[in-house]
Coordinates of C-alpha atoms and ligand atoms in Angstrom, one line a residue:
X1 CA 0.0 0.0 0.0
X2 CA 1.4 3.2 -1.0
X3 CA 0.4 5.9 1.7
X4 CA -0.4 10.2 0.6
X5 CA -1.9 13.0 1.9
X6 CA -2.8 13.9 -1.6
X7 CA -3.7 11.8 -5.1
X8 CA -3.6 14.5 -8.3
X9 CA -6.1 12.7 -11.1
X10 CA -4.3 14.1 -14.7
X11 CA -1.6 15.6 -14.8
X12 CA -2.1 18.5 -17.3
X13 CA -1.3 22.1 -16.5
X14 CA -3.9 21.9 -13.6
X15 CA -2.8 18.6 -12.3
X16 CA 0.7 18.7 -12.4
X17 CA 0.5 22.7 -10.8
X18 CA -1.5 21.0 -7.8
X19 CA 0.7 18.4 -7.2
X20 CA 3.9 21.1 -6.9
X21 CA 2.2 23.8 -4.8
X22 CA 1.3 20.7 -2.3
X23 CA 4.7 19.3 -2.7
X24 CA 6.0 22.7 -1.4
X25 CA 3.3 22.6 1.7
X26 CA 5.2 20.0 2.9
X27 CA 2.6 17.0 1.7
X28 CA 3.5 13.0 0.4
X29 CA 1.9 13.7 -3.2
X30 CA 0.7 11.1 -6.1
X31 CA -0.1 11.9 -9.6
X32 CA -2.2 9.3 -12.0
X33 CA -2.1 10.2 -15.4
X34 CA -3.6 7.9 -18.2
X35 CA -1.5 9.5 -21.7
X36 CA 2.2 8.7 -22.1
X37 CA 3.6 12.2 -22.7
X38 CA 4.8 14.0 -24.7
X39 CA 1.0 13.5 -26.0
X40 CA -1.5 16.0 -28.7
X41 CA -2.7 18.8 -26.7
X42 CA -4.2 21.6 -27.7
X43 CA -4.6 25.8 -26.2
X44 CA -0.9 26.9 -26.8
X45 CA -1.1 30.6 -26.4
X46 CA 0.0 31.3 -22.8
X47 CA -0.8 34.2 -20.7
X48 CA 1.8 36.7 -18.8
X49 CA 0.1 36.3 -15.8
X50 CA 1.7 32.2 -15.6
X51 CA 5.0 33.7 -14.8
X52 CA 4.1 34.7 -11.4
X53 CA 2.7 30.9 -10.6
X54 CA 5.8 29.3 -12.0
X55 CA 7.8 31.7 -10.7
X56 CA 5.9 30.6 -7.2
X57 CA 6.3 27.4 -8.1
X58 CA 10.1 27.3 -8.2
X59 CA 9.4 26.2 -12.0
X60 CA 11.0 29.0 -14.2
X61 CA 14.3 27.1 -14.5
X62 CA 12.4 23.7 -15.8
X63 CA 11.1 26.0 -18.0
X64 CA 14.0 28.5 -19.3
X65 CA 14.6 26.2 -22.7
X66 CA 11.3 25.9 -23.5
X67 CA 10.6 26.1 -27.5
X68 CA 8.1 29.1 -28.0
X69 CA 7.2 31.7 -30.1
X70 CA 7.1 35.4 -28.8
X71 CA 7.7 38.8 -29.4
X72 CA 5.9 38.5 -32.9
X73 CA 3.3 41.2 -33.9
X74 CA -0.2 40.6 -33.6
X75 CA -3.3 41.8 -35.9
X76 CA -6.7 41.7 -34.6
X77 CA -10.0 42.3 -36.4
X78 CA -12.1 43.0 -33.8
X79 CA -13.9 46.0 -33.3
X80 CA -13.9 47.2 -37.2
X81 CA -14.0 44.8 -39.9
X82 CA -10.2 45.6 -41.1
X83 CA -7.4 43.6 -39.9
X84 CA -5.2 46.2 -37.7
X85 CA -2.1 46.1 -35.6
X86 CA -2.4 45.9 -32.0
X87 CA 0.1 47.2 -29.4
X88 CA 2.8 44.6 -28.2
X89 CA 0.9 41.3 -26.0
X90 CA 3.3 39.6 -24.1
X91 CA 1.3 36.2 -25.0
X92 CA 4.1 33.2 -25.8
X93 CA 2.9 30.3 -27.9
X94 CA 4.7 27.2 -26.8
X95 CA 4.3 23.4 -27.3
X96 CA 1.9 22.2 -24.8
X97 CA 3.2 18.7 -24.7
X98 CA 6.3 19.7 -23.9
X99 CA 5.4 22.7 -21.4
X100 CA 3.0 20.0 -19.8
X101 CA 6.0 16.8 -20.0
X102 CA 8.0 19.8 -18.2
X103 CA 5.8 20.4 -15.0
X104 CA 5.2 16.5 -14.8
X105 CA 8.7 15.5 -14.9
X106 CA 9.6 18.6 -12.5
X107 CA 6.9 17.5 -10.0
X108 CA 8.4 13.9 -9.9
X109 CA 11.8 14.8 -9.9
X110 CA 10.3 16.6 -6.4
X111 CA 9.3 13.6 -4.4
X112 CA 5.5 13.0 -6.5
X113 CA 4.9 9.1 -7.1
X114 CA 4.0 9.0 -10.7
X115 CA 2.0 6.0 -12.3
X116 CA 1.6 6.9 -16.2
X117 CA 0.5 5.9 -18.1
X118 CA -2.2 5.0 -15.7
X119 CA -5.7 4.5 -14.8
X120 CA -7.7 4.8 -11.8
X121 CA -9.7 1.6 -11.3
X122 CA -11.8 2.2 -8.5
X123 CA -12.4 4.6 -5.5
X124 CA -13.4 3.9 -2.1
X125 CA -13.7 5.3 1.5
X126 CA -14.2 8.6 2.8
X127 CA -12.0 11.7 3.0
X128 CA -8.9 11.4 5.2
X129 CA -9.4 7.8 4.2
X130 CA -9.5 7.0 1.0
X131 CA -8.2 4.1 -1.2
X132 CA -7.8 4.1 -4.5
X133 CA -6.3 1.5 -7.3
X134 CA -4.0 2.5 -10.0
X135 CA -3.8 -0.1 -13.0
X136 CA -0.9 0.3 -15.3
X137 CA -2.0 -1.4 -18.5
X138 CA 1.7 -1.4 -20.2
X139 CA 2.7 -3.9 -17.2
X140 CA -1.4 -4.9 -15.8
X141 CA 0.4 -3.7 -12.5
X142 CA -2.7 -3.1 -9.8
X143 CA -1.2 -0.5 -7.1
X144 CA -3.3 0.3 -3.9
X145 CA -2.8 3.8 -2.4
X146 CA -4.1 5.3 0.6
X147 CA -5.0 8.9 0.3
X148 CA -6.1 11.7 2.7
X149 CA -7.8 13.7 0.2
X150 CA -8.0 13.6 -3.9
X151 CA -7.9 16.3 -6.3
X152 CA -9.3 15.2 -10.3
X153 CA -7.7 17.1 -12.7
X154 CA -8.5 15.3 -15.7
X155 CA -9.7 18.2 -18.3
X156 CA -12.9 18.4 -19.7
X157 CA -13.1 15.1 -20.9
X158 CA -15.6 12.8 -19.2
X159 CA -19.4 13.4 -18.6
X160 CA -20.0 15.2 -15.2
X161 CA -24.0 15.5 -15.2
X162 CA -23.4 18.7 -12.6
X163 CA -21.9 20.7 -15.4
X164 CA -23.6 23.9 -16.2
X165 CA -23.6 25.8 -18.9
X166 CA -22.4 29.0 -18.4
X167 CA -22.2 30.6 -21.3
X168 CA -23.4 29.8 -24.8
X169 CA -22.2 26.5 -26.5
X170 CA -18.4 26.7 -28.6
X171 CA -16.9 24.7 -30.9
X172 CA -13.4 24.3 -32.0
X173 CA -12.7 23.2 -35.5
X174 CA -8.7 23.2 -36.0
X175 CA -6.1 22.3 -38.1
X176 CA -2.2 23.2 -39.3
X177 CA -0.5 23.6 -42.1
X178 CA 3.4 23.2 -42.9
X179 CA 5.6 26.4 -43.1
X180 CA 6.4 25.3 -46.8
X181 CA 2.4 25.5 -47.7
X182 CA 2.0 28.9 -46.7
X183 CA 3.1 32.7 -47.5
X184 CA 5.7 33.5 -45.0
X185 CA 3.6 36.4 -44.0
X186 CA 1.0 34.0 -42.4
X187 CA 3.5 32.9 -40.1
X188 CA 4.8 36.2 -39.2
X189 CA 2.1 37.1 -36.6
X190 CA -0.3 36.4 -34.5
X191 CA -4.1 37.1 -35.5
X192 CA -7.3 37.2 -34.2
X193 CA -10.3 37.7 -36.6
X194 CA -14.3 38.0 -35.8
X195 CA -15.9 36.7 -38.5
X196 CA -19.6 36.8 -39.9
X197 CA -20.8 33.9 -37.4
X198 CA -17.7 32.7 -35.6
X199 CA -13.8 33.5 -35.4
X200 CA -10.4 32.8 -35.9
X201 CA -6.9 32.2 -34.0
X202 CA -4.4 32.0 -36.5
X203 CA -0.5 31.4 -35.0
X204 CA 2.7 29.7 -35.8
X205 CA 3.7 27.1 -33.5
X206 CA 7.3 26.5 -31.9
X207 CA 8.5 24.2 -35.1
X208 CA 7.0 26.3 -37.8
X209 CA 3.5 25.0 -38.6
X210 CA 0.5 27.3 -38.9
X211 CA -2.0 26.5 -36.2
X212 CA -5.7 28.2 -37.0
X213 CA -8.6 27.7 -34.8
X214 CA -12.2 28.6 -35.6
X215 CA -14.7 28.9 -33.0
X216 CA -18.0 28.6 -33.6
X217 CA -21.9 27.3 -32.5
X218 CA -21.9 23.7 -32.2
X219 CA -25.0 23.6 -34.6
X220 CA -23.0 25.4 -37.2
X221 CA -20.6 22.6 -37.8
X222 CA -23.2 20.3 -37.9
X223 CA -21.8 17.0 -39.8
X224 CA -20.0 19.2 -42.4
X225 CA -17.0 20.8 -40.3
X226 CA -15.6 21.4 -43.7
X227 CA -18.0 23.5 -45.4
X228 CA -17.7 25.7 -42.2
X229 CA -13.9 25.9 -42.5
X230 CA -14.0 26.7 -45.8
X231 CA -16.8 29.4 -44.9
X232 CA -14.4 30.8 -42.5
X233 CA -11.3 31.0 -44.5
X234 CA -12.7 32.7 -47.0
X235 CA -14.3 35.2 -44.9
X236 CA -11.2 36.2 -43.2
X237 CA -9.0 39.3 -43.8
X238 CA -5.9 37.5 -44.5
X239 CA -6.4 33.6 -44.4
X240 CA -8.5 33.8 -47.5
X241 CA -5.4 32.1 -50.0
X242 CA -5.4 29.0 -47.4
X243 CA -9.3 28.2 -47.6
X244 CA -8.5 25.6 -50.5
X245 CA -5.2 24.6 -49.6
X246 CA -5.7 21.1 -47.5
X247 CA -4.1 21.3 -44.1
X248 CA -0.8 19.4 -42.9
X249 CA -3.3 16.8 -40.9
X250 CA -7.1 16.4 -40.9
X251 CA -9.6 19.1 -40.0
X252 CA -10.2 18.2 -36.3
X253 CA -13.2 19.1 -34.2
X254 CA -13.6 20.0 -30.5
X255 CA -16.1 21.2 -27.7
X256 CA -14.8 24.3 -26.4
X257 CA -18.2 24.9 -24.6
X258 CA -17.7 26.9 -21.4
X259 CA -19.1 25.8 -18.6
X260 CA -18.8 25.5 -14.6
X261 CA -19.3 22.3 -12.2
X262 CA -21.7 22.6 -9.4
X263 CA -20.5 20.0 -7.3
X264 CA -16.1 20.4 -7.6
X265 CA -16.2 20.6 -4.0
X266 CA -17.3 17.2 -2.3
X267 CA -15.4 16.8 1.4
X268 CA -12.1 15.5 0.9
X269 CA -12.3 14.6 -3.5
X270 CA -12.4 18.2 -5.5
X271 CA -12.1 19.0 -8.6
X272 CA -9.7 21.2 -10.2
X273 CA -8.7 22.8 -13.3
X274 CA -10.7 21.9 -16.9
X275 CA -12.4 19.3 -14.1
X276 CA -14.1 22.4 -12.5
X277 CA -14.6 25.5 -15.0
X278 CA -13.5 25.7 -18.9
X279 CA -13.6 29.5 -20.0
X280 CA -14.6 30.7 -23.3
X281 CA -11.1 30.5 -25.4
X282 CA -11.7 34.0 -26.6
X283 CA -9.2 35.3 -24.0
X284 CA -6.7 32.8 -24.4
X285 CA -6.2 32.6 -20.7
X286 CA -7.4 28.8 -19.8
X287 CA -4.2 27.6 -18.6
X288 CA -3.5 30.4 -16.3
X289 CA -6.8 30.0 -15.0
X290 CA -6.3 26.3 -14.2
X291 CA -3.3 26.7 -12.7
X292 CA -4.0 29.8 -10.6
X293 CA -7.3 27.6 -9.8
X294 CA -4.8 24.7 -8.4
X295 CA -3.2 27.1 -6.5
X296 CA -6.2 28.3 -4.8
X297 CA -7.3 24.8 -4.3
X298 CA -4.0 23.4 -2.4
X299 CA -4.6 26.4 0.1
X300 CA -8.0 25.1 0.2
X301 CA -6.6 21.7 1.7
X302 CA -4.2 23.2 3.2
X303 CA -6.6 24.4 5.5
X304 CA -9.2 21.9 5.9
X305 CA -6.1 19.6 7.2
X306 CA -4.9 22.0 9.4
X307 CA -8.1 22.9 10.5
X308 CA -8.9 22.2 14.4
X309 CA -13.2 22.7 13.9
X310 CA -15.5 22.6 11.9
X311 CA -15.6 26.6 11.4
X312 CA -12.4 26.3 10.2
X313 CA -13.0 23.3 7.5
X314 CA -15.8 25.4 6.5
X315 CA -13.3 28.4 5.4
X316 CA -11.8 26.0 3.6
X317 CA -14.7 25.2 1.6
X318 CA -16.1 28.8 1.2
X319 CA -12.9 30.2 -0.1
X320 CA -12.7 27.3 -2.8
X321 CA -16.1 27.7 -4.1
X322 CA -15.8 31.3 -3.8
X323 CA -12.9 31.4 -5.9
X324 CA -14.1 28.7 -8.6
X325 CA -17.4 31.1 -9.0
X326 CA -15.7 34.6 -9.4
X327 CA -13.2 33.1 -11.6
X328 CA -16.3 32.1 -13.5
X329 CA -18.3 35.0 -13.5
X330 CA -15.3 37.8 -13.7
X331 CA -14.8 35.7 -17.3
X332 CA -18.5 35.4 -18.4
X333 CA -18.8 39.1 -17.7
X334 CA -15.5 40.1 -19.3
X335 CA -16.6 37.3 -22.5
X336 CA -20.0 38.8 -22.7
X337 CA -18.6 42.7 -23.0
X338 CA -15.6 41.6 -25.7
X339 CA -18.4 39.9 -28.0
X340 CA -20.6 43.0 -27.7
X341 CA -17.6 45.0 -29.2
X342 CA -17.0 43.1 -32.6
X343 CA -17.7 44.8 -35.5
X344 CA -20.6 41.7 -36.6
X345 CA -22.0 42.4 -32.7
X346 CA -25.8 42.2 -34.6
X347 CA -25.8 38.6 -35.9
X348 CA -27.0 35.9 -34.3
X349 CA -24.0 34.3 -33.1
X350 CA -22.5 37.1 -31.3
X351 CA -26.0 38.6 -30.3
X352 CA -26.4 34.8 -27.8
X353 CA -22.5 35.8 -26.6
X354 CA -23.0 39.2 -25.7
X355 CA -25.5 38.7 -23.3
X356 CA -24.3 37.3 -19.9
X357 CA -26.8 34.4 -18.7
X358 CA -30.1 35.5 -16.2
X359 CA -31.2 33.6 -13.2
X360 CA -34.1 31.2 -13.7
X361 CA -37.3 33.0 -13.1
X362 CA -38.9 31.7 -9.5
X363 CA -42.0 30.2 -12.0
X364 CA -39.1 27.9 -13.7
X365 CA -38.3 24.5 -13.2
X366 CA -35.8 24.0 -10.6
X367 CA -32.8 22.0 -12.0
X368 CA -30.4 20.6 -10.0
X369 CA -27.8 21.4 -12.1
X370 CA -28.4 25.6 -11.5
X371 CA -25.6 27.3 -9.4
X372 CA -26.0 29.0 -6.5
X373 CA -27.1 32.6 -6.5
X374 CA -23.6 32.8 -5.5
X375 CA -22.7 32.9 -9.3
X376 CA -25.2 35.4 -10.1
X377 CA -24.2 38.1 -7.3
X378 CA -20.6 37.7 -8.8
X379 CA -21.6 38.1 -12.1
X380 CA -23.7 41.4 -10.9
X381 CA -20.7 42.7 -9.2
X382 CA -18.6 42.1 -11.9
X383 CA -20.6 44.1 -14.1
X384 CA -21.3 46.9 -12.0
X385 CA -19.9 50.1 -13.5
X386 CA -16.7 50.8 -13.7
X387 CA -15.2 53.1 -10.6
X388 CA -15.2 56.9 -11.5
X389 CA -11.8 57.8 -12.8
X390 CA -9.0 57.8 -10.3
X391 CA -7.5 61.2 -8.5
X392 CA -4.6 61.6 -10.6
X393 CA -3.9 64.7 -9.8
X394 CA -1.4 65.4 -7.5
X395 CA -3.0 67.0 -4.1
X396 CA -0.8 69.4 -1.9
X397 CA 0.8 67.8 1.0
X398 CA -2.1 70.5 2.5
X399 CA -5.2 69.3 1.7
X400 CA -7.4 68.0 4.3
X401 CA -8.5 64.4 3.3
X402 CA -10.3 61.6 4.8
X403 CA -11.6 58.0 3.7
X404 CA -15.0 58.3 1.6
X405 CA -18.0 57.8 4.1
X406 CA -19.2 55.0 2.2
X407 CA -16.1 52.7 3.2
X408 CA -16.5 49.9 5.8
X409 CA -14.5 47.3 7.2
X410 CA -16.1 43.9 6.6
X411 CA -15.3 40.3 6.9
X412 CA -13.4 38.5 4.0
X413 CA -12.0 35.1 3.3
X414 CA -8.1 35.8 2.8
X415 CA -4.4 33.9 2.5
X416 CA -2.4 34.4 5.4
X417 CA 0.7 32.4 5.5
X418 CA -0.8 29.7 3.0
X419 CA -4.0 29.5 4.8
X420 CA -7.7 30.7 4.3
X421 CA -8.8 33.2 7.2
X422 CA -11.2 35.5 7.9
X423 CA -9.9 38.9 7.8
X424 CA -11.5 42.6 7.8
X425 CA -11.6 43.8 4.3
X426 CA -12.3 47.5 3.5
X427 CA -15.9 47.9 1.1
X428 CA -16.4 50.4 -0.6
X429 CA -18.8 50.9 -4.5
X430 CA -16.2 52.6 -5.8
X431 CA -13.9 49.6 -5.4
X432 CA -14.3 46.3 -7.5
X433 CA -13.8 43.7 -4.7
X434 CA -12.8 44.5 -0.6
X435 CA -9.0 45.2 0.2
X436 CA -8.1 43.8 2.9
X437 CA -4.1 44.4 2.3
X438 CA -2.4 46.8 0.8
X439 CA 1.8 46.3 -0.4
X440 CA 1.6 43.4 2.7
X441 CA 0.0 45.6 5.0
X442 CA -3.0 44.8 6.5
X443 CA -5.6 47.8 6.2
X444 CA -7.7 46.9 9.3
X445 CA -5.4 47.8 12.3
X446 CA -5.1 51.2 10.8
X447 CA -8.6 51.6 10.3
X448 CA -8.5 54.8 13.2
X449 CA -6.1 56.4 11.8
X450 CA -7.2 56.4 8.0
X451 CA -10.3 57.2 9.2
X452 CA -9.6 60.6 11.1
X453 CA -10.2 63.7 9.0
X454 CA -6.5 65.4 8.3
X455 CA -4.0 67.2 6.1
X456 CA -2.1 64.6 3.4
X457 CA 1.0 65.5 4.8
X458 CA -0.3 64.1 8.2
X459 CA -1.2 60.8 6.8
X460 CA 1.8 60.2 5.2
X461 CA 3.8 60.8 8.2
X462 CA 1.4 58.5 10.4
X463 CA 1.8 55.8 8.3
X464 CA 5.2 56.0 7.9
X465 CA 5.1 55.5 11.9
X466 CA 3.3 52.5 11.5
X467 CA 4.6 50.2 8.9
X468 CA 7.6 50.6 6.6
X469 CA 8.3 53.8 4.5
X470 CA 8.1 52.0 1.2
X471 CA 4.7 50.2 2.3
X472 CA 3.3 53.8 3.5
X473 CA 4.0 55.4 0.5
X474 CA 2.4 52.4 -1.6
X475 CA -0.1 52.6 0.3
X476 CA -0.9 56.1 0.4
X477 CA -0.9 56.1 -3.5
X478 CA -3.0 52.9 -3.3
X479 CA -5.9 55.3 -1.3
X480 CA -5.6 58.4 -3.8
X481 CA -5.8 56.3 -7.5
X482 CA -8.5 53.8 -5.9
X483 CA -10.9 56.8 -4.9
X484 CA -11.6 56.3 -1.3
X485 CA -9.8 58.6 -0.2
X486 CA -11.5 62.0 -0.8
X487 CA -10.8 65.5 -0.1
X488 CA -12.9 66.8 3.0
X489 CA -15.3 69.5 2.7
Ligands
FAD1 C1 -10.1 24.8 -28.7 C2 -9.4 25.3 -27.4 C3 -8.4 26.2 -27.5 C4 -7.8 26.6 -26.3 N1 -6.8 27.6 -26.4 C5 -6.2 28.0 -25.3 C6 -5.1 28.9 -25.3 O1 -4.7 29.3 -26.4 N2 -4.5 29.3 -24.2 C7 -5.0 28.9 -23.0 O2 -4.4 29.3 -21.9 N3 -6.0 28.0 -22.9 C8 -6.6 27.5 -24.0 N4 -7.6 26.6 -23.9 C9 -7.9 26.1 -22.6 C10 -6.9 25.1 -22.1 O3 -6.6 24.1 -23.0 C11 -7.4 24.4 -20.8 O4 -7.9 25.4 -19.9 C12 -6.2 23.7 -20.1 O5 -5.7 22.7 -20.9 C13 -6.8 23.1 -18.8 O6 -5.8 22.3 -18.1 P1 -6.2 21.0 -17.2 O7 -4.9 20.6 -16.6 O8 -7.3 21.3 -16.4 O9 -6.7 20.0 -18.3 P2 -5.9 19.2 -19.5 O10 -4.9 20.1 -20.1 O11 -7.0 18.7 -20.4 O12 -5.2 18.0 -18.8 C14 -6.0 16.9 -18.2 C15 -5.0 15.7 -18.1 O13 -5.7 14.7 -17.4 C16 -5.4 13.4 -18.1 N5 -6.6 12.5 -17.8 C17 -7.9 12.7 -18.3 N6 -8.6 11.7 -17.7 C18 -7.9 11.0 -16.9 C19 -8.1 9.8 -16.1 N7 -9.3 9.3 -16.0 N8 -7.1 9.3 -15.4 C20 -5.8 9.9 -15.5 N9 -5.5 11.0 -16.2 C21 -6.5 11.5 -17.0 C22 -5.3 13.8 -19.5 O14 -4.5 12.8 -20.2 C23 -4.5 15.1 -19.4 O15 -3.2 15.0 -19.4 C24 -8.2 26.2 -25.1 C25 -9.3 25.2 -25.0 C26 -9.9 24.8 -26.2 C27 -11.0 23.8 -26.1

């Protein structure tokens, strides 16, 4: 019997990010994952925002060699139908099968026991109990492992009947051609096009090839993917020489339907990554998503095991499903506000895209499936209106300021020192979400002092008293730009 704290189901982006950020908490960790790599994966274009996580993750040096394409210019034909430059994106296209062989192999060179390729064969037990087996088919070896608590991170493969559809249905139809098929000026930037009734990626891959992607409704590609293809090609701004030209491999076809499982948190077995959430493609930030998502959901265990009571389990659990819903509703609001900007907004396909999903009307049939009104007052809040415009001018160290009447101090699930607490938070409408620190600082214990009426120059000099110069001064910047703090009458 092998003996964990934590079994990691897939080891993907999500799976493999997990299994690090536990291995650093200190925890015996296990990954299952059922492809040999390198294997076929596809969403290659990676957001900036992964270099803080590997950089968390101790990763960047597994990563430094890393074939990818960057730096390359981008054209977008978005919100007027002509293809235009946009200003430099600090997106990197690499090869997922070797970005995702990377994490793996980094995680087991850390202490993870690995079974891959591998299935799980059954699941039994209850959390802080669990035993699983783990067939390897190459061998028929049958391993039994006892596991504290299990994290699935196998994609969106797999039926989960407590998906819900959060935003309309995608599909993917891709394909790739060889550098010698097309115009070298195909392969010298990145593009994004809205077409008619769907749109385009269109990037060169680490290696060469031309990688497009067209997104559109399911019903669209029907049984003739392509007829669709062909539609597309020939619609676009700059792809139009390639719609007749027959790609490198086969026209291939996948779901990319966004959606969000209801039940990802069960006591001790969550869900993680492309197992939880898939976001619309459109902002090309899936991975990051997945991985911060891991992140979030090792601090989650992380407190559940330390945990003492049942209060503090359940932080544990409200900080995961909190997190799992804003990350959802943030997107669907952000999604739903991009497709209202194309230049084709008025046809049918954007029209269902730009319009963020309702809450069931009392009369409806209750489904099982809806999410909690949780998701809706995320999505509300994420679509409130933007803040009025920041004080950018530059007050005299004279004026008499204090904090905007309408700003409270309010509980709010935080990460202290790797674990879920609840912490005062400061509220206020003009802010997106509560503060509750500021450059490291905690707001709260100064809450008397920011909240007396006094010059700017006093401020800054009381703050300075209480935490470190470079914190007061990023934290007295932090109060002008974000509005709450306003000049006194
Ligand atoms: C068409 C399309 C284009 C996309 N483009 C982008 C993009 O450009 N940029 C971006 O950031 N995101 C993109 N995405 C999203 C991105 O691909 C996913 O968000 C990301 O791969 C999620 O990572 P994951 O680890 O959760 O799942 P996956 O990457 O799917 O990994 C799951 C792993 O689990 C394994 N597995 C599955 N079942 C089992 C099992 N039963 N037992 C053991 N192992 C199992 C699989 O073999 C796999 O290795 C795109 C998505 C689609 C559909």
């Amino acid at each position: 019997m092998t003996e964990l704290d934590c079994l990691v189901i897939g080891a993907g982006p999500a799976g493999s990010c997990a299994a690090l950020r536990l291995l650093q908490l200190g925890y015996r960790v296990g990954l299952v994952e059922r492809a040999s790599f390198p294997r076929d994966q596809i969403g290659e274009a990676l957001t900036p925002g992964i270099r803080n996580i590997t950089a968390l993750l101790q990763a960047d040096e597994a990563l430094t060699d890393l074939p990818h394409v960057a730096g390359r210019p981008s054209l977008l034909r978005w919100e007027q139908d002509a293809l235009l430059p946009i200003p430099h994106t600090d997106t990197a296209v690499v090869s997922r099968a070797d970005f995702d062989a990377r994490l793996l192999a980094l995680a087991a060179s850390r202490g993870a026991r690995l079974w891959q390729p591998a299935q799980v064969l059954a699941i039994e037990g209850q959390p802080e109990a669990w035993r699983v087996q783990v067939v390897e088919p190459a061998t028929g070896t049958v391993s039994q492992v006892a596991a504290r608590w299990l994290f699935e991170a196998t994609g969106r493969h797999g039926a989960a009947r407590t998906r819900w559809a959060c935003a309309p249905n995608l599909a993917a139809l891709w394909a790739e051609f060889d550098a010698t098929q097309v115009d070298p000026e195909c392969l010298a930037a990145t593009r994004v096009e809205a077409l008619p009734d769907a749109w385009l990626w269109a990037a060169p891959l680490p290696g060469g090839r031309l990688r497009i992607i067209v997104f559109a409704d399911p019903h669209a590609v029907g049984g003739q993917p392509q007829s669709l293809w062909h539609r597309a090609l020939t619609s676009s701004r700059s792809l139009q020489s390639l719609a007749d030209l027959a790609p490198a491999q086969p026209l291939r076809v996948c779901s990319a339907a966004p959606y969000l499982d209801t039940a990802a948190w069960r006591h001790g077995r969550v869900k993680i990554g492309d197992a939880a959430f898939a976001l619309d493609p459109i902002s090309g930030s899936g991975v990051e998503k997945a991985m911060r998502f891991s992140l979030q959901a090792a601090v989650a265990w992380h407190t559940w095991s330390d945990a003492t009571d049942e209060a503090g389990r359940s932080l544990a659990e409200q900080y995961f499903s909190q997190q799992l819903i804003q990350t959802c509703a943030r997107h669907v609001s952000w999604c739903a506000a991009h497709y209202a900007r194309a230049w084709s907004a008025t046809n049918d396909f954007w029209r269902a895209r730009s319009t963020p999903p309702r809450p069931r009307a009392a009369s409806a049939v209750p489904t099982p499936d809806e999410p909690a009104a949780a998701f809706f007052a995320a999505l509300a809040a994420a679509q409130s209106p933007e803040p009025p415009p920041a004080h950018l001018d530059r007050w005299p160290a004279t004026t008499r300021v204090r904090l905007d009447s309408a700003c409270q101090l309010v509980p709010q699930l935080c990460v202290v020192q790797d674990r879920v607490c609840a912490a005062p938070a400061l509220t206020n409408p003009r802010l997106p979400r509560a503060v509750a620190f500021v450059a490291d600082q905690a707001l709260a214990p100064h809450w008397p002092l920011l909240h007396r009426e006094q010059t700017l120059g006093e401020l800054h000099d009381a703050l300075a008293h209480a935490m470190r110069p470079e914190a007061a001064g990023a934290v007295m910047t932090w109060l002008q730009r974000s509005g709450v703090l306003v000049q006194a009458a």
